[in-house]
């Protein structure tokens, strides 16, 4: 069994109890946040191909198949690492998976979603999560976890983290938003089934249909520009058939020459009768809907191991050779046509602006007439408006890990969006996120207090000005901020801020009981890591060692007493009223008692929710602070009562 | 409603009292948490114990315990040191490292009144300490002490 610990295993930790004792991966919060904001690739449906897939692999659609291959492309999570299944002819990547949670290039994360039509028809800004949905999901998830926790009794901090991040991603939406472009598809995969005789004409039809979606779909949103989505044909064929291989080669050329569209080929329908197959683990999800779907439809998909490697190679090729260069090209274009003129002295100076004709070809923001959303003053910037293009430029720079550029553009946009609070709030949010993601190692206590905190406060204030139905967005925004703060190196400064924000969520009573307890545990974690930089591990009080030291000292004293040696002298030297020496260096510079209090409160809440194992683990973590105190031995005391109840 | 406690040098409560009226009482779930809230406040108290400059935002009015070395102001009273979901916690540190901590159920700390209360209790504590039959860190079971503290609390709070 593989002991390598990947991002996927962290997110689906419930399925890997053997990893529960692992340490918490470094900067995991940053990775979770980045993953929910990675570029989207939508997979268009093809009925004939989907039927063929259903017959051959029992997979509903090709879109469903690709969803299993999301995340950081070089991790290749689905491939069992103990076997060397690498295709000899495949594109070799120079990087090994063993350091999968470290040193990764953030720009190579991708998410696979449904077809653009589905995204438009099902998801919209109006389909907003409710806290009850989240709570019912958490209830179900924790219910599934209880028997596994019974079998693996050792309390795991990693599992608690994983549960928290599960909760965090349930709040992340994958809806197409008019306020940012993170969930807008960057690439559209247009699959073709060569085995069923689909050829150039079908490809042409599919492309025309795709390019005309904005004309054919009634509710096609104005904030999406179909030309900003790179179409790529995926030609699925049988490798054993010479004819098919030749037609794939010919089609690739003709698609490029005549339709100007790139294509990739996958030998998806090659029979691998005698070869080893791999059962795919559940995909990494980035939204509540997907998680609920996965839990309610547990499917087991078996794919030949060779095909698995082949699919990964193809995806790597699409991302590295097509998607990233396409994004770079677009960024350069928008930079030259929108950003540079915006930065010029003529645009930014009021005096010079008078000499420029007010008429321009750019579309401007206008009110939306949406019968489902009758909110007054709901403004929309069309996809080709300079403001939205700038926003897209910033978002794409963020996706490609150019946080510095993203930050500067968000900064520019905050001025443009001054009078549009709905656009301003997410803009400020991502401005803060890009600041924390990009400059994480050089952020000082002063920067946190003078720049980061005011920026966060302003973003939250802007969100609060909006309707109550968007309250979960505020929570998501606060959780993102607090996560990023907690992953900074100087936790002594950043943790209290994170605690303040998390306490705000608690006080707002917007979440259900399960989510509330998870937040309590997060506050406990923030206090646990709140340690002054001057204190290192050596100075921290270690209860077990302390006990041992006391015991050995007592034993030594009793020995001396038996021998009649200087017992009185020892007592004379020992002043019990003096400050305890062993933790003097860390006294006041940690928050372990606070941590224990929040663990105790969380335990109490878990008991009320009948989650005994969760409660037991909280008590286990709270115990070191209370065990020695007479307080914990009071029969009517909370700690004693809970300990007895759970033992 | 208030929950007052004196904490010894090894985090052990040596005196506890709840000042409530018929109308103002702690809810049962808060009541059972009070000792633990006080215990968690010790983290902040220990931090302030070694500070010369006020560092905590919540404590800008009073500052750290060591401040008195360079000023003539009293330093034992630390003011509002902590809060927990609508409850405020105030603190007082004696020169013998004994901590007086009080949970204020109304969420606010009236500095004048609280300071005066703490100093009067401190005087009572010193008198107890002078008793040759009392050892530091032992629970204060003297009923006279208790009744005097309650009288003080009635005069000051209720």
Short mmCIF file of C-alpha atoms in Angstrom, two decimals, chain A residues 207-217 226:
data_model
loop_
_atom_site.label_atom_id
_atom_site.label_comp_id
_atom_site.label_asym_id
_atom_site.label_seq_id
_atom_site.Cartn_x
_atom_site.Cartn_y
_atom_site.Cartn_z
CA UNK A 207 -17.35 23.70 -33.21
CA UNK A 208 -20.00 25.83 -34.91
CA UNK A 209 -22.50 24.85 -32.24
CA UNK A 210 -20.02 25.73 -29.50
CA UNK A 211 -18.98 29.04 -31.02
CA UNK A 212 -22.60 30.03 -31.53
CA UNK A 213 -23.72 29.22 -27.99
CA UNK A 214 -24.03 32.92 -27.24
CA UNK A 215 -26.55 33.23 -30.08
CA UNK A 216 -28.42 29.97 -29.65
CA UNK A 217 -28.79 29.94 -25.88
CA UNK A 226 -16.98 32.53 -25.98
#
